[in-house]
Coordinates of C-alpha atoms and ligand atoms in Angstrom, one line a residue:
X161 CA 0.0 0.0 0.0
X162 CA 1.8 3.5 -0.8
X163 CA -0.4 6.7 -0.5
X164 CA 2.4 8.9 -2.2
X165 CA 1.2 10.9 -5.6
X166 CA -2.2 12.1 -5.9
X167 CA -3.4 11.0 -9.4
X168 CA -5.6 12.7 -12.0
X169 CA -8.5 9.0 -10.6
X170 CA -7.4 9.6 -7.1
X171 CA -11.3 10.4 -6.2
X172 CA -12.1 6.4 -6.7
X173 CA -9.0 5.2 -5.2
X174 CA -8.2 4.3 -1.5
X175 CA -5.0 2.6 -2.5
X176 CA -2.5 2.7 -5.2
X177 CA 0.0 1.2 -7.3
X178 CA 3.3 0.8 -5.5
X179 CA 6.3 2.1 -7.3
X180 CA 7.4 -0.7 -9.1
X181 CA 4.0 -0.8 -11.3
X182 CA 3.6 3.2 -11.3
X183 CA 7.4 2.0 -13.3
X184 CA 5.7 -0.6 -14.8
X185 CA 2.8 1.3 -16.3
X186 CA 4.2 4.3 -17.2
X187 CA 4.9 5.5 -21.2
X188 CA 6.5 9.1 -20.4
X189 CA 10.3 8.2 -21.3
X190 CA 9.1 6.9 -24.2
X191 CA 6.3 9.2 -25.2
X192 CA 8.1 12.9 -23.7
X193 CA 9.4 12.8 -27.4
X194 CA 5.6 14.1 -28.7
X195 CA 5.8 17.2 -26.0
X196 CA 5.3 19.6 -29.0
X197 CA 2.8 17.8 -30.7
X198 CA 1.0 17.1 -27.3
X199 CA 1.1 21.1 -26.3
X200 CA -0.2 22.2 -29.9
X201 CA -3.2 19.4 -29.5
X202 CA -4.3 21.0 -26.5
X203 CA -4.0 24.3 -27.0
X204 CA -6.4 23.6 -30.2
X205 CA -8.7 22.4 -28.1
X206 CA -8.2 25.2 -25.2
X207 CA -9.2 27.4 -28.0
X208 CA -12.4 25.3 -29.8
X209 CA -13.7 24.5 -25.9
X210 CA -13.7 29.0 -25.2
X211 CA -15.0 29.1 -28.7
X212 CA -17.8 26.9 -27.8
X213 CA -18.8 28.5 -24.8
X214 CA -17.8 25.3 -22.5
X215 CA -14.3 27.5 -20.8
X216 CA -14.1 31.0 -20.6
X217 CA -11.7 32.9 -23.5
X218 CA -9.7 34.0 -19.9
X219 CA -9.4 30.1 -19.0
X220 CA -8.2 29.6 -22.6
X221 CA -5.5 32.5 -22.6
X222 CA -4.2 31.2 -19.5
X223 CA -4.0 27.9 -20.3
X224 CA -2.5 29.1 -24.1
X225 CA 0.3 31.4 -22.3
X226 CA 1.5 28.5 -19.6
X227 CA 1.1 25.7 -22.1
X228 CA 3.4 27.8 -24.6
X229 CA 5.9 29.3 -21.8
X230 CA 6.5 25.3 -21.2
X231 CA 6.7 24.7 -24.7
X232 CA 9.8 27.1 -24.7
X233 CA 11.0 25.9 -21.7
X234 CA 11.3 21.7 -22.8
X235 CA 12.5 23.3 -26.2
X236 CA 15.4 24.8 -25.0
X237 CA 16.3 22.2 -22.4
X238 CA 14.5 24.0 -19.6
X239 CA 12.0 21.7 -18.2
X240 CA 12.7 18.9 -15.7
X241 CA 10.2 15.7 -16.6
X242 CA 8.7 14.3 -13.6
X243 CA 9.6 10.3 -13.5
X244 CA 6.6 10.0 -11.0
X245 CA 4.1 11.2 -13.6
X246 CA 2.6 8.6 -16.0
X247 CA 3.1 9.8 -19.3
X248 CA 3.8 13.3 -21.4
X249 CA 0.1 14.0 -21.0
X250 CA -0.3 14.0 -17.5
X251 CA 3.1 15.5 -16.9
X252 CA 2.2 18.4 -19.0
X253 CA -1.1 18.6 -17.2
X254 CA 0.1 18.7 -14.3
X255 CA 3.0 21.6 -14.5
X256 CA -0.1 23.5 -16.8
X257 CA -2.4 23.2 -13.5
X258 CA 0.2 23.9 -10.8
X259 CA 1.4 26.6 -12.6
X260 CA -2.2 28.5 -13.9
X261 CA -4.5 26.6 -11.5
X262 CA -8.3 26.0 -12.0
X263 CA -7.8 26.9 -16.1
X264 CA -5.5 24.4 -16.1
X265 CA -8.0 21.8 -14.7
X266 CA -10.4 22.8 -17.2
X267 CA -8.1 21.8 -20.2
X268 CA -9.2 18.1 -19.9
X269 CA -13.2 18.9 -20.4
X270 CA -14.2 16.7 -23.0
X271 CA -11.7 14.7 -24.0
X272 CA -9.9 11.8 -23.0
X273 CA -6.1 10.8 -22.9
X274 CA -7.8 8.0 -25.7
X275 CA -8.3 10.4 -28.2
X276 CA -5.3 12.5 -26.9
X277 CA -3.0 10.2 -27.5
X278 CA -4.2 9.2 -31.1
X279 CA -3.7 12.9 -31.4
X280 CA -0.5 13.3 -30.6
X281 CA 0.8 9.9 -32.4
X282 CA -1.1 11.1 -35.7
X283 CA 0.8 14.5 -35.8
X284 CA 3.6 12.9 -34.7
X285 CA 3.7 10.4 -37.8
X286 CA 2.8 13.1 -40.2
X287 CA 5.3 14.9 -39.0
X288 CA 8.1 12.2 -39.3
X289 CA 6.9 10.4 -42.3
X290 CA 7.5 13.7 -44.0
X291 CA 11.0 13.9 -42.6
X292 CA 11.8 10.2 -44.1
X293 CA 9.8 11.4 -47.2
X294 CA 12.2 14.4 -47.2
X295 CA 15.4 12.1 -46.7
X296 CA 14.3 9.9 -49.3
X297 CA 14.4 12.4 -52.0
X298 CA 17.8 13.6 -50.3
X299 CA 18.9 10.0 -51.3
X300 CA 16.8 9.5 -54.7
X301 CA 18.9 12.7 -55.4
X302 CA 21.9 11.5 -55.3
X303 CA 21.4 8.3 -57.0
X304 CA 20.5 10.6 -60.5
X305 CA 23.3 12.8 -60.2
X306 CA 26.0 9.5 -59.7
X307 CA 23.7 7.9 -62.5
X308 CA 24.0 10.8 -64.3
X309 CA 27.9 11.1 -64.4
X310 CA 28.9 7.8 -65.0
X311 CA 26.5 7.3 -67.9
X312 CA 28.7 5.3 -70.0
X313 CA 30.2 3.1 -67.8
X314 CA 29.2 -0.6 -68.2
X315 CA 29.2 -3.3 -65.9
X316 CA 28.6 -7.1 -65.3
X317 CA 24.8 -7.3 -64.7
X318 CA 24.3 -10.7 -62.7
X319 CA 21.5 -13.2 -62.0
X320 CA 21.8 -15.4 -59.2
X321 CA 24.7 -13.4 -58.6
X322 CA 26.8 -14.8 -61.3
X323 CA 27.3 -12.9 -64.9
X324 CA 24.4 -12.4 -66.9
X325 CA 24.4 -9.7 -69.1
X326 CA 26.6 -6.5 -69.3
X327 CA 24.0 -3.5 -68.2
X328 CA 25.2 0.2 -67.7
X329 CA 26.5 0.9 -64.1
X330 CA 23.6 3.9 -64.4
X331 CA 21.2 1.6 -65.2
X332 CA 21.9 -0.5 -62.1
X333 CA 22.0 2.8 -59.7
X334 CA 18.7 3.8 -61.5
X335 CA 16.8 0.6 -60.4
X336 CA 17.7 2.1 -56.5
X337 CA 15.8 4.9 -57.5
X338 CA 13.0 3.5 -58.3
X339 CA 13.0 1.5 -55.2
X340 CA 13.0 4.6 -53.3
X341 CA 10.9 6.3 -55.7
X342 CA 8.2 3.4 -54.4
X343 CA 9.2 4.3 -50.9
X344 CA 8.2 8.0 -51.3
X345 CA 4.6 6.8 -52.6
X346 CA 4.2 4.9 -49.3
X347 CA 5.9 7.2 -46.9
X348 CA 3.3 9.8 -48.6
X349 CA 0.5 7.2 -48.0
X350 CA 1.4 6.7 -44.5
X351 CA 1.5 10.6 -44.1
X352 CA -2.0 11.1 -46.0
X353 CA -3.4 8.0 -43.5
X354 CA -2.5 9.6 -40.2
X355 CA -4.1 13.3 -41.6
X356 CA -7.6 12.4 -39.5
X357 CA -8.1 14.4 -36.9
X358 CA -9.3 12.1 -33.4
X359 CA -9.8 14.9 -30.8
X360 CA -13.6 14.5 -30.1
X361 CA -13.9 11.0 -29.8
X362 CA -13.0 11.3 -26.1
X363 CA -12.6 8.0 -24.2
X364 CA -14.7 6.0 -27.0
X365 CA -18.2 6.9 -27.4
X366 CA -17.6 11.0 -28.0
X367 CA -18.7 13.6 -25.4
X368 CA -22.0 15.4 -23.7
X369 CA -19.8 18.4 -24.8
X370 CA -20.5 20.7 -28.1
X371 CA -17.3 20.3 -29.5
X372 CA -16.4 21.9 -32.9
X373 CA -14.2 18.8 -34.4
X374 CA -13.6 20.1 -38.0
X375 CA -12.4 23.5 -36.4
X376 CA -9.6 21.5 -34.0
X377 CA -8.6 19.7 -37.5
X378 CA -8.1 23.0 -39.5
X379 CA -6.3 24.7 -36.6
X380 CA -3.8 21.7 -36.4
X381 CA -3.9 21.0 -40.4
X382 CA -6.1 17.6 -40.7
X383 CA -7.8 17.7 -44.0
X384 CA -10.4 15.4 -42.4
X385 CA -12.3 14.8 -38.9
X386 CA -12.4 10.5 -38.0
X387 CA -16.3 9.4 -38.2
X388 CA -16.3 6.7 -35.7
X389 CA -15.4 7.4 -32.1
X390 CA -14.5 3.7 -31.4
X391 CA -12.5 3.3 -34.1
X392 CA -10.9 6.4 -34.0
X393 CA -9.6 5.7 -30.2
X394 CA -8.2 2.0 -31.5
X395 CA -6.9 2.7 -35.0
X396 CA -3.3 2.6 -35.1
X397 CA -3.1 1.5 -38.7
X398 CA -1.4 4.5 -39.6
X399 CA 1.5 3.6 -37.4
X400 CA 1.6 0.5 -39.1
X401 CA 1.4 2.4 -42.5
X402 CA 4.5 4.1 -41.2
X403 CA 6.6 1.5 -39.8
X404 CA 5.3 -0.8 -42.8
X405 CA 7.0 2.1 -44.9
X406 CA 10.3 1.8 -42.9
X407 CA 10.7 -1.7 -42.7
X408 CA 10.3 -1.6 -47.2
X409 CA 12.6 0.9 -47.5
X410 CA 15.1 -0.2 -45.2
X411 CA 15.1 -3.8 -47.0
X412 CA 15.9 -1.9 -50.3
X413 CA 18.7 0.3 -48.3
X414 CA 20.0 -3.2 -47.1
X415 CA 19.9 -4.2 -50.7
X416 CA 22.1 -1.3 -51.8
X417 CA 24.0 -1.4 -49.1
X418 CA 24.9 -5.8 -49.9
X419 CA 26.0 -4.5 -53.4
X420 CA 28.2 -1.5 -52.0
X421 CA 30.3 -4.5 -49.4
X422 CA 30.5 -7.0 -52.6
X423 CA 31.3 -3.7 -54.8
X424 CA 34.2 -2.6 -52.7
X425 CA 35.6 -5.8 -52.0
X426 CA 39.5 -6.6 -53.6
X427 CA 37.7 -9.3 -56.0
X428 CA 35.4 -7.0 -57.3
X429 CA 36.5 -3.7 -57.1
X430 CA 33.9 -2.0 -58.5
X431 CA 33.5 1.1 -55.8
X432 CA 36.3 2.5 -53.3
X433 CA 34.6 3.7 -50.3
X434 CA 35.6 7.1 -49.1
X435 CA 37.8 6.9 -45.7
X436 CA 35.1 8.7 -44.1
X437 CA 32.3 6.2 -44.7
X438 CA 35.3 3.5 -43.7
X439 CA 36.4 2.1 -40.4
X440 CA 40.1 0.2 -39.9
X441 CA 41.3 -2.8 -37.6
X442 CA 42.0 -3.1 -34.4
X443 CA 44.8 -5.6 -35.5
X444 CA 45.1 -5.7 -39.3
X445 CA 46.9 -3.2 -40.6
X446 CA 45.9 -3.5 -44.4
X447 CA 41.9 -3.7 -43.6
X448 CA 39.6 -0.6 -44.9
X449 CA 35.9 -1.7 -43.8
X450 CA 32.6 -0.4 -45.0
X451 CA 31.4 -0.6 -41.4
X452 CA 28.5 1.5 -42.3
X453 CA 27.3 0.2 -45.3
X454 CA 27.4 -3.4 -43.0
X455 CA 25.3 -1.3 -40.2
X456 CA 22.7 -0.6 -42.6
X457 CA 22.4 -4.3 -43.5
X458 CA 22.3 -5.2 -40.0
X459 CA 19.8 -2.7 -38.7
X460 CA 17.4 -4.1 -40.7
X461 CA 16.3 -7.0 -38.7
X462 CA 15.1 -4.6 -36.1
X463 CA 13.2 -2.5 -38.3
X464 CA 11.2 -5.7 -39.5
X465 CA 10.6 -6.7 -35.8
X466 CA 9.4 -3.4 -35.4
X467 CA 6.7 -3.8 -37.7
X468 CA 6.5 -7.9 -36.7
X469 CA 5.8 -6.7 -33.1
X470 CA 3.5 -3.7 -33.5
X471 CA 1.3 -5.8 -36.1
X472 CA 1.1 -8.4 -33.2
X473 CA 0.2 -6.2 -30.1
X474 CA -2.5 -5.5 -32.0
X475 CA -4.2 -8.6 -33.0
X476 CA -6.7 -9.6 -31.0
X477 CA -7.3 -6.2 -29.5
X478 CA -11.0 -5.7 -28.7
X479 CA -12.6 -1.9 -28.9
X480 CA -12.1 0.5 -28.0
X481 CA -8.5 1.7 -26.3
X482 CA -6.6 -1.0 -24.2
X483 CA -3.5 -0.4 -22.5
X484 CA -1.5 -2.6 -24.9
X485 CA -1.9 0.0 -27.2
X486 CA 0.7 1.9 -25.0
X487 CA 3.5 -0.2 -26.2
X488 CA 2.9 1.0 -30.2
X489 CA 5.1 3.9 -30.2
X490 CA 8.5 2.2 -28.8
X491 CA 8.2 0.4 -32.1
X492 CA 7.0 2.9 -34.3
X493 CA 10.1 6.0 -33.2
X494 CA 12.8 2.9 -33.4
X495 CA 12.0 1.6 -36.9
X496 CA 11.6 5.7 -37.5
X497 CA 14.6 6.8 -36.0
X498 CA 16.8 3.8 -37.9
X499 CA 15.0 4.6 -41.4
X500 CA 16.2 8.2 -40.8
X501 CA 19.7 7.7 -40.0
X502 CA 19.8 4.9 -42.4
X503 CA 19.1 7.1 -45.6
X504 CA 21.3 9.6 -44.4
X505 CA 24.4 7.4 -44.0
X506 CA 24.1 6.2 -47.5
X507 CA 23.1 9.2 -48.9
X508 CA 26.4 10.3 -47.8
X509 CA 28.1 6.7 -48.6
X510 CA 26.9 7.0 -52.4
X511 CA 27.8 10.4 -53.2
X512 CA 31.6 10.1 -51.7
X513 CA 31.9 6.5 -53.4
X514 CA 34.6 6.5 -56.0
X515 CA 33.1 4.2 -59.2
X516 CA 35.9 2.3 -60.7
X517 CA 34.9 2.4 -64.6
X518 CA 37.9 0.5 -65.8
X519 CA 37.2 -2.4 -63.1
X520 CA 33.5 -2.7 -64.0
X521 CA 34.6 -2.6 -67.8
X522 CA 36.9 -5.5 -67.4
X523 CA 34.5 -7.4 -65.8
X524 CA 32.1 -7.3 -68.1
X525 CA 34.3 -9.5 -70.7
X526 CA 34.3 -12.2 -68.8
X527 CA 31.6 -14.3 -68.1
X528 CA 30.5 -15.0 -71.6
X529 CA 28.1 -12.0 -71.3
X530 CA 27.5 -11.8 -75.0
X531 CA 26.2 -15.3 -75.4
X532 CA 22.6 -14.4 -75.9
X533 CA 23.4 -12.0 -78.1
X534 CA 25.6 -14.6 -80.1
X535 CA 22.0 -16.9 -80.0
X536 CA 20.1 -14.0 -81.4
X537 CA 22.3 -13.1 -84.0
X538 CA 22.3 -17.0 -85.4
X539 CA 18.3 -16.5 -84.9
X540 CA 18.8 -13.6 -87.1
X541 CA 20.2 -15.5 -89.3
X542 CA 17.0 -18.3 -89.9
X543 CA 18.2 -20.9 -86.9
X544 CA 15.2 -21.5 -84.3
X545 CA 16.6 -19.9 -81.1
X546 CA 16.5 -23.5 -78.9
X547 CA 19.3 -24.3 -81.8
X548 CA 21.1 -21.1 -81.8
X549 CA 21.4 -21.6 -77.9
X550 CA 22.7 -25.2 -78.1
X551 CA 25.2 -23.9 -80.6
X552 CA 26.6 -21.0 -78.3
X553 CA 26.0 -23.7 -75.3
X554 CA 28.6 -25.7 -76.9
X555 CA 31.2 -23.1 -78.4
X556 CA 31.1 -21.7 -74.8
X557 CA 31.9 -24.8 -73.3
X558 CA 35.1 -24.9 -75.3
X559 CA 36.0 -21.7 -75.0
X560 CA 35.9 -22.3 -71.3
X561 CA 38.1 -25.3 -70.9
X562 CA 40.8 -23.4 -73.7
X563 CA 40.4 -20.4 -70.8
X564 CA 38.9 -18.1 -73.2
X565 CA 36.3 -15.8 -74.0
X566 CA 33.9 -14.6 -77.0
X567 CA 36.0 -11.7 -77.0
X568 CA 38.8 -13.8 -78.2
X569 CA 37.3 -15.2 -81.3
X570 CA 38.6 -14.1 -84.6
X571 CA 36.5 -13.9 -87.5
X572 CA 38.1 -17.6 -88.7
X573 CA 37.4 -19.1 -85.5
X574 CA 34.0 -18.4 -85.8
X575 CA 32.8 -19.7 -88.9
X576 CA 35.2 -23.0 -88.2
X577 CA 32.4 -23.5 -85.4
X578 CA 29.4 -23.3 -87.5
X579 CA 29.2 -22.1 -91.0
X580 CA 25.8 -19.8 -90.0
X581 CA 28.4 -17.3 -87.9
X582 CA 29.7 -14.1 -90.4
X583 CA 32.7 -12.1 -89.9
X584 CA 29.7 -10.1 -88.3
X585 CA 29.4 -12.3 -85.4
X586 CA 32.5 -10.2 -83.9
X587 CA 30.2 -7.4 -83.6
X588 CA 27.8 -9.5 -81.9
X589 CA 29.6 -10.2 -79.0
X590 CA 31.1 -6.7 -78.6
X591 CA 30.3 -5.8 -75.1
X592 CA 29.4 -2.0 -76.2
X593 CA 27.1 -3.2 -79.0
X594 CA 25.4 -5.9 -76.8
X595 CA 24.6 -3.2 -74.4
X596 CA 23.3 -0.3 -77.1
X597 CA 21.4 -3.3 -78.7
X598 CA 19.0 -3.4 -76.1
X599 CA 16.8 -0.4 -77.2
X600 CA 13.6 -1.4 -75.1
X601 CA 12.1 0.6 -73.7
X602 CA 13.0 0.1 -69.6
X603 CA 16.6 -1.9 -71.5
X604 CA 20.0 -0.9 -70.9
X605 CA 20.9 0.5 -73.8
X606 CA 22.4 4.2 -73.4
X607 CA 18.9 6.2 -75.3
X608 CA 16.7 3.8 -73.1
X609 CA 18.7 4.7 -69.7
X610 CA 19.1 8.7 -71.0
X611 CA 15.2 8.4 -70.9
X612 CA 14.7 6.2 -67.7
X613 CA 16.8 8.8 -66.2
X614 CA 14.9 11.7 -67.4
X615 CA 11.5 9.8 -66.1
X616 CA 13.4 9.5 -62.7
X617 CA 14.0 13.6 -62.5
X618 CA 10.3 14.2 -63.4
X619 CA 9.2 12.0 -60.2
X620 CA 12.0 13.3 -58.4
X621 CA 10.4 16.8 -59.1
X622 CA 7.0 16.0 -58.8
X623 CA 7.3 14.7 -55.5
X624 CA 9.6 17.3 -54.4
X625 CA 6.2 19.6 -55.1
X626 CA 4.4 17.4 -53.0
X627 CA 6.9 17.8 -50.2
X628 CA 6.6 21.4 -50.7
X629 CA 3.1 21.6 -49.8
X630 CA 2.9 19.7 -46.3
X631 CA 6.2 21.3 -45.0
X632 CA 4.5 24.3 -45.7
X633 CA 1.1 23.2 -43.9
Ligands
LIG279 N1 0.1 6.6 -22.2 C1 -1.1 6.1 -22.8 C2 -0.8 5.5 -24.2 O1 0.3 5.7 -24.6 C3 -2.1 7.2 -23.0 C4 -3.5 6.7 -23.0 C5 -3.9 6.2 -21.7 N2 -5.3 6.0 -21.6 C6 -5.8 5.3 -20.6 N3 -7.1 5.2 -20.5 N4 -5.1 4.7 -19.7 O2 -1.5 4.7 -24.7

């Protein structure tokens, strides 16, 4: 039995909690990160309860000049949290009241920390996901401009990671963009799904209290009021738009950031990693790391917990709010937080990168990489392409235990394989021309990638408008 803290329920209580569950149950060093968005919520609805006759406009100034005097104080590092209090919105409460008395017990008149939480959590994730948005661009960004100046370098495209076709490096740093180009579209939805405003929902069933809802949600830039009280108090799906966001786009930065270890390794040699993105040994000498590039890899396993453990704290929730819901935002600012740094770190990885042209080059003449070329030309030619591919099959079998390549081939050599091969079939299996051959559209060649890459800047712009507009709201 303890009869320390009075609480905001102390009127039905004769005992309460002892310490180690006031620990237990509390959210504040978690949730004290959504002070700001918990001080603008209220003093939105300060202003729409004086509006509406239920507080005085006095009560509402008063409670508007001590919610914003704290405001300034936790911004500049001047306010002391209170462990003892349960979470940011009773710990703000409370300072508010002992600091302007009755107005600040007034603040809490129809509503309900149900719907003040969703509040806060909603602004919050707009507020973020247009951060990540923001760093996604930074990172789409820099993907064009390294596309863009090493246009005509090719490279060894793989499948099943072994030689497939030669593509142009650009090419392969565009297909990154476009990743993150996807990324953007979600980040944006999972912005567009938390713009609902909650406030008037109260504890689940709304209020007795004539509440002007669509006037909160202009004030605090919601295009849209929530239609069901129950739902609206319970509905954290646009956390898990959110984190569902993160975990993607961390997965395609773990992507990236597998190619950039193999890429800068001795055998492949394709990227030197600045000494600023690299780490050393402890005991060898000789070793140059991509320690961050490895990070970004390995972070991703929490980011897909993140959403693993947020999508099951919620199944099997009943209606309305339960106190599971509590543990939703732990998840949500981790898998936030490691998306954020994530992007920035290889944003800064890819545009200090050195791309070694001459390494990819050489790499693309081995490997046979001209081999279906070789089969189309024979089906250019009048040979059925299953024939044309045994044909290769087999010169490429030789060529392999000689230790040679296509490349090698002289004119001669070719038609002593198969009297269908022309002196032409040299050009066939030159690694430029198999490249500029493939004109599709979406295809490596250097038109199709110029265009690609032009498509790219006209997203990149488009969405940079978009961005525009809800930094500005
Ligand atoms: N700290 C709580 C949370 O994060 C706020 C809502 C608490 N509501 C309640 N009825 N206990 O979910």
């Amino acid at each position: 039995m303890t009869d320390d803290a009075k609480t905001a329920w102390s009127g039905r209580f004769e005992r309460t909690p002892g310490k180690f569950l006031q620990d237990f149950g509390a959210s504040l060093p978690v949730d004290k990160r959504m002070w700001a968005e918990d001080i603008r919520g209220s003093i939105a609805h300060a202003r729409m309860l004086a509006k509406q006759g239920v507080i005085s406009t006095e009560d509402a100034d008063a409670i508007e000049t001590g919610l914003s005097e704290i405001y300034r104080e936790i911004r500049d590092g001047e306010f002391e949290f209170n462990v003892a209090d349960e979470d940011v919105h009773m710990a703000i409460e409370r300072v508010l009241t002992e600091r302007v008395g009755a107005a600040g017990a007034r603040l809490h008149t129809g509503r309900s920390r149900n719907d003040q939480v969703a509040l806060d959590t909603r602004l919050y994730s707009k507020h973020r996901a247009a951060e990540l948005a923001n760093a996604i661009v930074a990172l789409r960004r820099v993907l064009l401009r390294v596309a863009e100046a090493n246009a005509d370098v090719v490279m060894p495209g793989y499948t099943h990671l072994q030689k497939a076709q030669p593509v142009l490096f650009s090419h392969h740093v565009l297909a990154y963009a476009w990743m993150l180009t996807r990324d953007f579209t979600r980040m944006r939805h999972a912005w567009e799904a938390a713009d609902v405003m909650p406030l008037g929902s109260a504890a689940l069933a709304g209020t007795t209290f004539p509440l002007d809802r669509a006037y909160v949600a202009e004030r605090l830039g919601f295009s849209e009021v929530s239609p069901n009280s129950m739902d609206s108090v319970s509905d954290r799906d646009f956390l898990l738009d959110v984190v569902y966001a993160c975990a993607v786009c961390q997965v395609h930065l773990s992507r990236l950031a597998e190619e950039l270890i193999l890429w800068s390794t001795e055998e492949f040699g394709f990227v030197t990693m600045d000494d600023e993105y690299s780490t050393g040994s402890s005991i060898m000498p000789q070793k140059k790391n991509p320690d961050f590039a490895e990070l970004v890899r390995g972070k991703t396993g929490r980011v897909v917990g993140d959403l693993t453990s947020l999508l099951v704290t919620l199944k099997g929730l009943p209606l309305a709010y339960n106190k599971d819901m509590q543990e939703d935002k732990e998840q949500a600012f981790d898998a936030i937080d490691t998306v954020a740094d994530s992007l920035r770190a290889m944003a800064g990885m890819i545009d200090t990168m050195r791309v070694n042209a001459e390494a990819m080059r050489a790499g693309s003449l081995g490997g046979f990489m001209a081999a279906t070329d070789l089969a189309d030309y024979l089906v250019g030619r009048g040979m059925p392409f299953r024939q044309a591919h045994e044909v290769v099959g087999k010169l490429v079998l030789e060529l392999e235990r000689s230790d040679r390549t296509l490349q090698d081939l002289t004119a001669a050599e070719f038609a002593a394989h198969s009297s269908d091969f022309g002196p032409d079939a040299l050009d066939a299996v030159d690694i430029e021309e198999v490249v500029a051959r493939r004109t599709t559209e979406g295809g490596t060649a250097h038109e199709s990638v110029a265009a690609q890459l032009r498509l790219a800047k006209d997203a990149l712009t488009a969405d940079e408008a978009w961005l525009e507009t809800v930094t500005a709201s």
